[in-house]
mmCIF file of N, CA and C in Angstrom:
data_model
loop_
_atom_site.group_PDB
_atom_site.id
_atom_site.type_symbol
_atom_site.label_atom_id
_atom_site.label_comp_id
_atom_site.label_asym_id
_atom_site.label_seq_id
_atom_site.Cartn_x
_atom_site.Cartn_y
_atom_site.Cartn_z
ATOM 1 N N UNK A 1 149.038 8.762 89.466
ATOM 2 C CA UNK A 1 149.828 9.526 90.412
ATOM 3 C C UNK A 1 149.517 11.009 90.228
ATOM 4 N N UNK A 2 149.317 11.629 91.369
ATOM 5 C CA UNK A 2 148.850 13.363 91.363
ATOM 6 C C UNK A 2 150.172 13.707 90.847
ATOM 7 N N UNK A 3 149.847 14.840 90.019
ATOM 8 C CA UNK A 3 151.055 15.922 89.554
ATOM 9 C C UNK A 3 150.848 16.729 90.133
ATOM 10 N N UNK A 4 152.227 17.710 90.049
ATOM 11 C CA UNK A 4 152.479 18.516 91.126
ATOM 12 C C UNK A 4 152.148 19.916 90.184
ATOM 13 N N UNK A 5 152.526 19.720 89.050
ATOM 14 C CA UNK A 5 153.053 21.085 87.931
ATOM 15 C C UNK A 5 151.225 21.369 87.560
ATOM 16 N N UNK A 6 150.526 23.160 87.721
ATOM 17 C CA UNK A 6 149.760 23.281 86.962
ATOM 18 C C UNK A 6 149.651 24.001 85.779
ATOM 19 N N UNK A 7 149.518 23.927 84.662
ATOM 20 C CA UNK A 7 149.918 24.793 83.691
ATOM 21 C C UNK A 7 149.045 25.886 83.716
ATOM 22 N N UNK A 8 149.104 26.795 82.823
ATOM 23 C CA UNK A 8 148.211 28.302 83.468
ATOM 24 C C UNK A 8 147.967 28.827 81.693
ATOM 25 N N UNK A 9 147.036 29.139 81.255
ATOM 26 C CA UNK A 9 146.751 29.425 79.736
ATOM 27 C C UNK A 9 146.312 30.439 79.903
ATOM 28 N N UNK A 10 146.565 31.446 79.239
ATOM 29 C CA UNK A 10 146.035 33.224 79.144
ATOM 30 C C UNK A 10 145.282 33.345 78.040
ATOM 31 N N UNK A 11 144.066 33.756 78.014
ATOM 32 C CA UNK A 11 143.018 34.189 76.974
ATOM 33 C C UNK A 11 143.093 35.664 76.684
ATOM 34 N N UNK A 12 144.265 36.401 77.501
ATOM 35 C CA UNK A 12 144.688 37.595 77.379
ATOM 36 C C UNK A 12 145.997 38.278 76.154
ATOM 37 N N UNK A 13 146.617 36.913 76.211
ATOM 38 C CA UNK A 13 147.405 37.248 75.409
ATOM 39 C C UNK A 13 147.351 36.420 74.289
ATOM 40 N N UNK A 14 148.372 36.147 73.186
ATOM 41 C CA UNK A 14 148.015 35.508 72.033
ATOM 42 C C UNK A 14 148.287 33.991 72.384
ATOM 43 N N UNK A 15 147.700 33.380 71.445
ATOM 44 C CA UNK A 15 148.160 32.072 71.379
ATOM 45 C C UNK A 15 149.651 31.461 71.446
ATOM 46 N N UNK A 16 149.713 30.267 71.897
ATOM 47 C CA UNK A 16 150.933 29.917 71.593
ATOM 48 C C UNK A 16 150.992 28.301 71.869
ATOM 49 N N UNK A 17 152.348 27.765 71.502
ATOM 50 C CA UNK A 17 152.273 26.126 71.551
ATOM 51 C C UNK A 17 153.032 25.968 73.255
ATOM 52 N N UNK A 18 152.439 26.760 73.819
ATOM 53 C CA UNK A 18 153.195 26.421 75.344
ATOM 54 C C UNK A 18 151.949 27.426 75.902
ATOM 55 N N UNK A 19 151.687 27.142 77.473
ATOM 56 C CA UNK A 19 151.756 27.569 78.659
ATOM 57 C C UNK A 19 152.234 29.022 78.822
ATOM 58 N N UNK A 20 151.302 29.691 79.328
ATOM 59 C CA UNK A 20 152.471 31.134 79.654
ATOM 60 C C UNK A 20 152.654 31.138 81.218
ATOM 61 N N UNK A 21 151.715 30.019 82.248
ATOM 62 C CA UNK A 21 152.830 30.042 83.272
ATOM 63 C C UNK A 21 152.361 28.608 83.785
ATOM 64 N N UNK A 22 153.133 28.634 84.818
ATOM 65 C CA UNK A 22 153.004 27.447 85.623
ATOM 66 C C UNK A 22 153.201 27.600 86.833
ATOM 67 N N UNK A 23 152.185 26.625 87.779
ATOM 68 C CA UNK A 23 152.619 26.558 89.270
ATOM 69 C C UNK A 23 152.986 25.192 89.664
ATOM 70 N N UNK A 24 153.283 25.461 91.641
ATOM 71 C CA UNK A 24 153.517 23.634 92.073
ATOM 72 C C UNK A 24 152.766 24.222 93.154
ATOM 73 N N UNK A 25 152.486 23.435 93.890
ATOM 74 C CA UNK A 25 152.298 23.346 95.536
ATOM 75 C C UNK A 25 153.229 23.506 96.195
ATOM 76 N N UNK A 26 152.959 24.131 96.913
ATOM 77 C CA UNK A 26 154.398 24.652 98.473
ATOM 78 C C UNK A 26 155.354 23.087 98.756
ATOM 79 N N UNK A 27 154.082 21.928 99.171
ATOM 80 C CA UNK A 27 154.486 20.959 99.327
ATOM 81 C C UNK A 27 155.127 20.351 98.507
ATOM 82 N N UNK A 28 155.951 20.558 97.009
ATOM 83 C CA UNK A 28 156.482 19.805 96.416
ATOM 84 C C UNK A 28 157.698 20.203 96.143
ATOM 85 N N UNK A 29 158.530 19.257 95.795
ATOM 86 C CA UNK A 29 159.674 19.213 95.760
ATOM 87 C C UNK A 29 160.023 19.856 94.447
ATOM 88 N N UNK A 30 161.291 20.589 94.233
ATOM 89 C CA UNK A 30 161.608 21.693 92.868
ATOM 90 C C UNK A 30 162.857 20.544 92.693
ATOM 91 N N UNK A 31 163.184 20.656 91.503
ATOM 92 C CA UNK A 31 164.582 20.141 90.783
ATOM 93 C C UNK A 31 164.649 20.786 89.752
ATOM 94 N N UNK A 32 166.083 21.458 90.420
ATOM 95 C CA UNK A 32 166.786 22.077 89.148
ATOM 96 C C UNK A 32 167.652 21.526 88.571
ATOM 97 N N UNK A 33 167.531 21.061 87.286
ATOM 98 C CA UNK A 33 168.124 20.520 86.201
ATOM 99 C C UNK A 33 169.457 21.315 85.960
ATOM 100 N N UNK A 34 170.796 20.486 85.389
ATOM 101 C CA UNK A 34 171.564 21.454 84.858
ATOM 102 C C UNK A 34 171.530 21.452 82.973
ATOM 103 N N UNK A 35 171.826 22.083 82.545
ATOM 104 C CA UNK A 35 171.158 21.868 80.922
ATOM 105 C C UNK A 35 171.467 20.437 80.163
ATOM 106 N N UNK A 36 170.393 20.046 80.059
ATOM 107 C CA UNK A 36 170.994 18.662 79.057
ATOM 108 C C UNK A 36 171.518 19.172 77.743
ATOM 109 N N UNK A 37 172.538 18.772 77.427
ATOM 110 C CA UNK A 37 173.377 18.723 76.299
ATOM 111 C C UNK A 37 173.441 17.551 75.056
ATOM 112 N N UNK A 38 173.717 17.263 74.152
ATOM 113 C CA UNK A 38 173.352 16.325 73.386
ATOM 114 C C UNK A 38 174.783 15.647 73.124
ATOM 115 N N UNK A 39 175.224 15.355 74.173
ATOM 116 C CA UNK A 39 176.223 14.688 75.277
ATOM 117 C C UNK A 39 176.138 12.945 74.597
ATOM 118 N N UNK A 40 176.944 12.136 74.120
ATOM 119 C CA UNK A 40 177.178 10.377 74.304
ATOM 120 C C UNK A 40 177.938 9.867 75.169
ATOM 121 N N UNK A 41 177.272 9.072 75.642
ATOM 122 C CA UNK A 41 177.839 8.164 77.106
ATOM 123 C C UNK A 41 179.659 8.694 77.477
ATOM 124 N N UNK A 42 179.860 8.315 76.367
ATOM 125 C CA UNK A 42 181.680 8.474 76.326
ATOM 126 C C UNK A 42 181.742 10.399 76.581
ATOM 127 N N UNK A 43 181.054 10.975 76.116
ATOM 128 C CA UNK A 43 181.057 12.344 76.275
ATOM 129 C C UNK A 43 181.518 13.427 75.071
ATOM 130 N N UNK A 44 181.380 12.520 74.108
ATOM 131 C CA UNK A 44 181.317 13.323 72.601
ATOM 132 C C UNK A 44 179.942 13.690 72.512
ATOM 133 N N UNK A 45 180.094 15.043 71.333
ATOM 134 C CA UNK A 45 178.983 15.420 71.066
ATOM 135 C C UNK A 45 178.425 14.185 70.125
ATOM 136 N N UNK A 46 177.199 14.294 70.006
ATOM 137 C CA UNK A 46 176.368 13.815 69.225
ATOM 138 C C UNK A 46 175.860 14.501 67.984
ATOM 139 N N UNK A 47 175.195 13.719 67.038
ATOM 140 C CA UNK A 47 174.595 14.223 65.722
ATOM 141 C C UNK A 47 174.968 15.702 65.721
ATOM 142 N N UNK A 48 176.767 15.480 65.295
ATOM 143 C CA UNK A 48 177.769 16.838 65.056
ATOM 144 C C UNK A 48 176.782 17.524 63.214
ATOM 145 N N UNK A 49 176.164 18.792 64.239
ATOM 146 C CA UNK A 49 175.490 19.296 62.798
ATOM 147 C C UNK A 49 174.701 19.495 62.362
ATOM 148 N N UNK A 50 173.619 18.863 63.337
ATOM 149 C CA UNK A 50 172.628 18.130 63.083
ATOM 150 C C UNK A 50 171.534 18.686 64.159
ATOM 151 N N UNK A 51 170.755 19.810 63.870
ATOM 152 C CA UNK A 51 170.146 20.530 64.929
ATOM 153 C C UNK A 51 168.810 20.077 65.670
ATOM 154 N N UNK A 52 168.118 18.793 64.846
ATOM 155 C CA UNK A 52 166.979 18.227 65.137
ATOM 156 C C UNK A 52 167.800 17.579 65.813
ATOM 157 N N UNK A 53 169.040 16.281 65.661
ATOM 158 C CA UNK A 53 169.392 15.212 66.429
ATOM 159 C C UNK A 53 170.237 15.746 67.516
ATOM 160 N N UNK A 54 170.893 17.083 67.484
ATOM 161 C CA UNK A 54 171.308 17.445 68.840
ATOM 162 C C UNK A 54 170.308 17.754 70.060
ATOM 163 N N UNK A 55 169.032 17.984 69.230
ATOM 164 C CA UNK A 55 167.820 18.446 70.000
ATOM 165 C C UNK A 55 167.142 16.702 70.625
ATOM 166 N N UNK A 56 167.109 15.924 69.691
ATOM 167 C CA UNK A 56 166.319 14.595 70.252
ATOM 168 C C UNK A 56 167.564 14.051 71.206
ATOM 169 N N UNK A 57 168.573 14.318 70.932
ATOM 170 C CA UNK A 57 169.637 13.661 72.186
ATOM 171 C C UNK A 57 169.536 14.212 73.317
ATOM 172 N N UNK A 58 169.297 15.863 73.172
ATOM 173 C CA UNK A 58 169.526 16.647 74.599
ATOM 174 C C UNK A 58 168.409 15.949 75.471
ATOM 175 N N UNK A 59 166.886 16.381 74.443
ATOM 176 C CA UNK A 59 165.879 15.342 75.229
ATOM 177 C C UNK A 59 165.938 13.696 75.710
ATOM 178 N N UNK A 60 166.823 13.061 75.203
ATOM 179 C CA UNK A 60 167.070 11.942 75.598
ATOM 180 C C UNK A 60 167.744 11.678 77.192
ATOM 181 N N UNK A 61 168.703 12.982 77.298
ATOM 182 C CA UNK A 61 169.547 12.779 78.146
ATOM 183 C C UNK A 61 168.478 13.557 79.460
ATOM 184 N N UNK A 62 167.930 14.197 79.103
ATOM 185 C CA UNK A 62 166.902 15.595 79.907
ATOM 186 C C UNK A 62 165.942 14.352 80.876
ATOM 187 N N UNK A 63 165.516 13.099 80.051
ATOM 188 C CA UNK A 63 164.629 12.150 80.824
ATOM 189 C C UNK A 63 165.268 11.384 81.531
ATOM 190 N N UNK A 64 166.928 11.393 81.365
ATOM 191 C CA UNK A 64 167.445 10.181 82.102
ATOM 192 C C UNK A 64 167.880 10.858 83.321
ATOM 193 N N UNK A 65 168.308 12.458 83.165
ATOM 194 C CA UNK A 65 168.379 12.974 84.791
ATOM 195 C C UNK A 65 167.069 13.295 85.551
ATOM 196 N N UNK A 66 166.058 13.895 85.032
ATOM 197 C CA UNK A 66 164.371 13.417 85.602
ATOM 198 C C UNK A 66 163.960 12.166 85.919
ATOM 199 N N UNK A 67 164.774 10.924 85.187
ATOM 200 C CA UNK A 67 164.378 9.850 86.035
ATOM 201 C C UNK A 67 164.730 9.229 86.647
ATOM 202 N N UNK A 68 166.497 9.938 87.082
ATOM 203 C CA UNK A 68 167.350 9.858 88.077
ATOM 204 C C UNK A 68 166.715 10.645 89.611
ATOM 205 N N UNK A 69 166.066 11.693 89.433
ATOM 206 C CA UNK A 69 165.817 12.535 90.465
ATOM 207 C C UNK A 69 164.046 12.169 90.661
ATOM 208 N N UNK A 70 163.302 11.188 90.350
ATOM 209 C CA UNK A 70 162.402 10.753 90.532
ATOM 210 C C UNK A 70 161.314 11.471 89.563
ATOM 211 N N UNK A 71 161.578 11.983 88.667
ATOM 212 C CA UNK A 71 160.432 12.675 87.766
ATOM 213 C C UNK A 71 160.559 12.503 86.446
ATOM 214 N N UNK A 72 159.895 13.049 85.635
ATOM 215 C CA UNK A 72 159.606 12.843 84.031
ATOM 216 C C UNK A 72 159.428 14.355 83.330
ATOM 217 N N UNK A 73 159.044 13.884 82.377
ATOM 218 C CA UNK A 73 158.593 15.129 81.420
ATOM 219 C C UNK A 73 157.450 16.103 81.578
ATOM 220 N N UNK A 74 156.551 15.099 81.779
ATOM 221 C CA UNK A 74 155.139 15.413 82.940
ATOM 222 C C UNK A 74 155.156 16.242 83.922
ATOM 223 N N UNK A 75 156.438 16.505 84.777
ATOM 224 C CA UNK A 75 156.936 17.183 86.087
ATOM 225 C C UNK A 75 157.448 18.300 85.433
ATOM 226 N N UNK A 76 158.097 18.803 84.517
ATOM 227 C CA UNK A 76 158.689 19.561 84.222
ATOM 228 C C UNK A 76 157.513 21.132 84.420
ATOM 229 N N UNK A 77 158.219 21.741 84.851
ATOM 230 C CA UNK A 77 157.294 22.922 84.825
ATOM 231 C C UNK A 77 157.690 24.418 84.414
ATOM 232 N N UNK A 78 159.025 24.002 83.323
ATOM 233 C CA UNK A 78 159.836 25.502 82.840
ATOM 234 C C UNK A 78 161.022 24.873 82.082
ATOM 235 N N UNK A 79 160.863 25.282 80.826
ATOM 236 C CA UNK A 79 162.162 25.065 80.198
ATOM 237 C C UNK A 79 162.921 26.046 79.377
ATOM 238 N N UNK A 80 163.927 25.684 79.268
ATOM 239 C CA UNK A 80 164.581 27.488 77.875
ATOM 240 C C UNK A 80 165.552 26.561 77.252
ATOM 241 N N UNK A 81 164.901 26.583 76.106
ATOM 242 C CA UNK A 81 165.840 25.639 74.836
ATOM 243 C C UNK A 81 166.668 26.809 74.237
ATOM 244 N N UNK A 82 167.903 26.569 74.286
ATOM 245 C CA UNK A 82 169.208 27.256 73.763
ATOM 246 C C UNK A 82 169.729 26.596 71.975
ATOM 247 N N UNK A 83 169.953 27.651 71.163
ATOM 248 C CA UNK A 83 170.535 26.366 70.325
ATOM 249 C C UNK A 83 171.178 27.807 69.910
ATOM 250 N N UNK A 84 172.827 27.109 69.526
ATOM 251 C CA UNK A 84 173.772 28.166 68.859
ATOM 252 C C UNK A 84 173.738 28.381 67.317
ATOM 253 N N UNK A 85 172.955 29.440 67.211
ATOM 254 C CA UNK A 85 172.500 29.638 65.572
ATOM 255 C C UNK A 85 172.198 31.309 65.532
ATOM 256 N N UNK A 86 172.440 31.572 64.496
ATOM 257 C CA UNK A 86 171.737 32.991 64.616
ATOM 258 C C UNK A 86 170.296 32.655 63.122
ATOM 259 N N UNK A 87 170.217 31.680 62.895
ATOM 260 C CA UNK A 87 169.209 31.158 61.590
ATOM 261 C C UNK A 87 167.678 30.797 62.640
ATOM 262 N N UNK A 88 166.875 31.654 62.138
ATOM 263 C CA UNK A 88 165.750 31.151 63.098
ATOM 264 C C UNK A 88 164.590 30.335 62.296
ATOM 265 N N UNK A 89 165.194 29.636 61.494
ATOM 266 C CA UNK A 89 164.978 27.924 61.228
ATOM 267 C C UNK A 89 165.739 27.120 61.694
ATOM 268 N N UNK A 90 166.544 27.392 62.453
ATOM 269 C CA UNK A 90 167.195 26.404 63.660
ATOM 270 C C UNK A 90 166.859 26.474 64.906
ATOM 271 N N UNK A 91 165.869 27.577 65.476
ATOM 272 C CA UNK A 91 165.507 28.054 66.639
ATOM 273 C C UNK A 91 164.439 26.919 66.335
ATOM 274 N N UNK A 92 163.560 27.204 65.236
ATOM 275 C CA UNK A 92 162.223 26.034 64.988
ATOM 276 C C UNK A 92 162.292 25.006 64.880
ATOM 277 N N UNK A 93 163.619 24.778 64.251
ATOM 278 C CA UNK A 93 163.576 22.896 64.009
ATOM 279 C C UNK A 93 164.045 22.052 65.349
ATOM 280 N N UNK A 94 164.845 23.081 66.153
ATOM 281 C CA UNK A 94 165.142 22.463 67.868
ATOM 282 C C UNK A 94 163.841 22.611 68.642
ATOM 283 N N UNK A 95 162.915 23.310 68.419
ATOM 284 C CA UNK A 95 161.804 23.623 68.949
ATOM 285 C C UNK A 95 160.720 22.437 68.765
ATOM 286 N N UNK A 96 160.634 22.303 67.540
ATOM 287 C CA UNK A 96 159.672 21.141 67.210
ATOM 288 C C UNK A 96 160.070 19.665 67.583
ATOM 289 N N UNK A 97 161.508 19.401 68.075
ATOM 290 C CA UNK A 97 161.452 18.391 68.497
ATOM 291 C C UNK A 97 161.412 18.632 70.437
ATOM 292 N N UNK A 98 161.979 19.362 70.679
ATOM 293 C CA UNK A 98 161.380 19.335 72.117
ATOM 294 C C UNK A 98 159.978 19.331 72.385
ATOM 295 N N UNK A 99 159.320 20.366 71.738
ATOM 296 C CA UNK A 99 157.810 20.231 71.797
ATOM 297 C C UNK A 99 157.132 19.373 71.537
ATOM 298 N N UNK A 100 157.102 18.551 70.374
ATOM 299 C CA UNK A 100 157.200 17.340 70.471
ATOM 300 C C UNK A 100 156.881 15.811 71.618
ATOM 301 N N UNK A 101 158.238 16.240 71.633
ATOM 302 C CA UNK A 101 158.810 15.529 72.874
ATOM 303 C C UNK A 101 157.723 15.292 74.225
ATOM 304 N N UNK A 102 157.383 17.057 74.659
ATOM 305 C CA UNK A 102 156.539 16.754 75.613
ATOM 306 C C UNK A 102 155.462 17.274 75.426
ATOM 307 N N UNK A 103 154.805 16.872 74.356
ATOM 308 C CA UNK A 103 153.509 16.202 73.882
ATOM 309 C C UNK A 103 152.420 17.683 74.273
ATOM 310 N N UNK A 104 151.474 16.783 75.155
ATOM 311 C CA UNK A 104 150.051 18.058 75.468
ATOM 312 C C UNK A 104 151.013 18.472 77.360
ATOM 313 N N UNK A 105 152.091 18.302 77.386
ATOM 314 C CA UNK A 105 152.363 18.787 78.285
ATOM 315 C C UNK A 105 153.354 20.178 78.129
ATOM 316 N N UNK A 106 152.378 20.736 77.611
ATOM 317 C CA UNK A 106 153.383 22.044 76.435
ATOM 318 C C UNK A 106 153.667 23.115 77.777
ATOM 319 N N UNK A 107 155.045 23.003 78.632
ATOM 320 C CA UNK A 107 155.374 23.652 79.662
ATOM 321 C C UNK A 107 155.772 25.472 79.403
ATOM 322 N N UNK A 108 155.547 26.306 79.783
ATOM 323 C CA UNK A 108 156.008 27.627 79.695
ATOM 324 C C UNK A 108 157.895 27.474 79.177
ATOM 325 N N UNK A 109 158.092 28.127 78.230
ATOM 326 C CA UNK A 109 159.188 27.763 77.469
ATOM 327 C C UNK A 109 160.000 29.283 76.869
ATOM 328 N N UNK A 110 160.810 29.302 77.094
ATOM 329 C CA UNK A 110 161.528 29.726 75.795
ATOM 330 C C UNK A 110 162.747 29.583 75.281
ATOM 331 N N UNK A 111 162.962 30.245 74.205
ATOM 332 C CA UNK A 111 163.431 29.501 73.305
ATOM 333 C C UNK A 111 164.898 30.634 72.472
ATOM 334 N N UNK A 112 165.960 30.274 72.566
ATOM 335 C CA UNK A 112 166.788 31.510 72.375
ATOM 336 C C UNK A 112 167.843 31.160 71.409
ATOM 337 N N UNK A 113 168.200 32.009 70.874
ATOM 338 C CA UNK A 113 169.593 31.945 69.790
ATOM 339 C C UNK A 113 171.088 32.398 70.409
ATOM 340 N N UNK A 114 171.655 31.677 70.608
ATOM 341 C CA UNK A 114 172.902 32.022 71.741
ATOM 342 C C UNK A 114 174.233 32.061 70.582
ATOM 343 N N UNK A 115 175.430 32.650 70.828
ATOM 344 C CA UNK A 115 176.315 32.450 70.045
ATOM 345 C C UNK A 115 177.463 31.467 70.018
ATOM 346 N N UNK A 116 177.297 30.841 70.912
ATOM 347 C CA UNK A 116 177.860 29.428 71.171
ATOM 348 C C UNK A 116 177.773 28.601 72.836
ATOM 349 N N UNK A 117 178.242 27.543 72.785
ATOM 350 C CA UNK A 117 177.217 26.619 73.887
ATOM 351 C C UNK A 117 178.833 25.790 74.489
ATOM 352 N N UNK A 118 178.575 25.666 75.508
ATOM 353 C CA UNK A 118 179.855 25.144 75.794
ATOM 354 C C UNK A 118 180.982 23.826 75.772
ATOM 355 N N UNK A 119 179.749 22.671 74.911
ATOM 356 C CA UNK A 119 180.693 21.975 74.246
ATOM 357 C C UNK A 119 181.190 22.112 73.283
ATOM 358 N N UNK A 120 182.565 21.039 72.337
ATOM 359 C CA UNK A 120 182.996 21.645 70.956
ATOM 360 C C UNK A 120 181.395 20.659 70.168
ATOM 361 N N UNK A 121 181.176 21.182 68.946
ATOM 362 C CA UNK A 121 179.870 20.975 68.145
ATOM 363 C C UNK A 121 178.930 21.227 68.696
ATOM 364 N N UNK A 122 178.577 21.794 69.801
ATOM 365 C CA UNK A 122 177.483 21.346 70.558
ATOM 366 C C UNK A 122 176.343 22.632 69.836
ATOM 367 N N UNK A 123 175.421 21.967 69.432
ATOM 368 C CA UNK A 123 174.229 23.500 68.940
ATOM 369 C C UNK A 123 172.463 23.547 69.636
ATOM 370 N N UNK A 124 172.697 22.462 70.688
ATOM 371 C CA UNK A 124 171.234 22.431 71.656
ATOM 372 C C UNK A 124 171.861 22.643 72.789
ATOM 373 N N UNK A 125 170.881 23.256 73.779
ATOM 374 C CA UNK A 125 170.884 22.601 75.153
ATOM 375 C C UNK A 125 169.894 23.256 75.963
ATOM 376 N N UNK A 126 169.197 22.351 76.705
ATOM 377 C CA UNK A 126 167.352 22.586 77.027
ATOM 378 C C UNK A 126 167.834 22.571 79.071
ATOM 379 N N UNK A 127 167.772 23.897 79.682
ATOM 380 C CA UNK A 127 167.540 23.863 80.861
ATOM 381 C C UNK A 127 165.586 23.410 80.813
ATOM 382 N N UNK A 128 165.802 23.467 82.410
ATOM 383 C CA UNK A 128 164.711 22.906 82.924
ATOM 384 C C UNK A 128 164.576 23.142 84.276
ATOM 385 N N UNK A 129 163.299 22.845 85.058
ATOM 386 C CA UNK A 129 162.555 23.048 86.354
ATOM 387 C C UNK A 129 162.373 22.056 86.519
ATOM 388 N N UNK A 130 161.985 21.071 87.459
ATOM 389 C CA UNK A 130 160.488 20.149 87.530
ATOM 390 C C UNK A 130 160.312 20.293 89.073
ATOM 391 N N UNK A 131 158.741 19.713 88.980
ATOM 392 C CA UNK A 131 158.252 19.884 90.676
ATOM 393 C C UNK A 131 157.376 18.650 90.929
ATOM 394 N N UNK A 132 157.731 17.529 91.594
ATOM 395 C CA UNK A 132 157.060 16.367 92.335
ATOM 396 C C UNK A 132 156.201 16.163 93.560
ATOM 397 N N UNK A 133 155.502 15.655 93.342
ATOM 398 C CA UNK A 133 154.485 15.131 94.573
ATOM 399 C C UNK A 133 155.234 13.907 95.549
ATOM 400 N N UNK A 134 156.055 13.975 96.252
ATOM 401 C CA UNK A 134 156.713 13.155 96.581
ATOM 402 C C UNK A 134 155.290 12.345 97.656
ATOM 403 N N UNK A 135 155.468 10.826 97.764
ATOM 404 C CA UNK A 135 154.617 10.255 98.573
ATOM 405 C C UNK A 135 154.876 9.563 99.870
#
């Protein structure tokens, strides 16, 4: 299936484990995500504490509204991972599992230290873009 998202790599600026931009085609469809949270069915937080497993839940939940709205991880074409910490070994350890996550599809990203997030425990939460080739 054609993708819609192209990633864009700069030999101008420094390296990095992401994309510094991305495009879609006019013709494709945008979805804006609202931030996945590391949210359980019932609506408790999850892995209270726990900054890698609030991070693998948010991503858990991040694929089930992309594959509610017809897309994936693959589609994604912009994300900004939030995690409430001012420790920036918690900025990295939420980082490495999103990145992770979406593999060689390393989307233009960033990545921020916020002072709190709007559930109670809550210490991730990964907005997002994506853009589809609808057929």
């Amino acid at each position: 299936m054609p993708r819609a998202v192209t990633l864009i790599r700069s030999a101008s600026l420094s390296s990095a484990e992401y994309a510094y931009a991305a495009t879609a085609p006019a013709e494709s469809r945008l979805i804006f995500l609202a931030g996945a949270c590391p949210l359980n069915e019932d609506g408790s937080t999850a892995a209270i504490g726990d900054v890698a497993g609030q991070a693998a839940k948010a991503v858990e939940n991040l694929r089930t509204a992309l594959a509610d709205s017809g897309a994936s991880l693959h589609d994604v074409i912009s994300t900004r991972v939030l995690v409430a910490s001012d420790r920036q070994e918690d900025l990295v350890t939420a980082w490495e599992v999103v990145r992770d996550a979406f593999g060689d599809h390393d989307v233009p990203s960033t990545l921020m230290g916020v002072t709190v997030l709007g559930y109670n425990d809550q210490l991730v939460e990964i907005e997002s873009v994506a853009a589809v080739l609808d057929s």
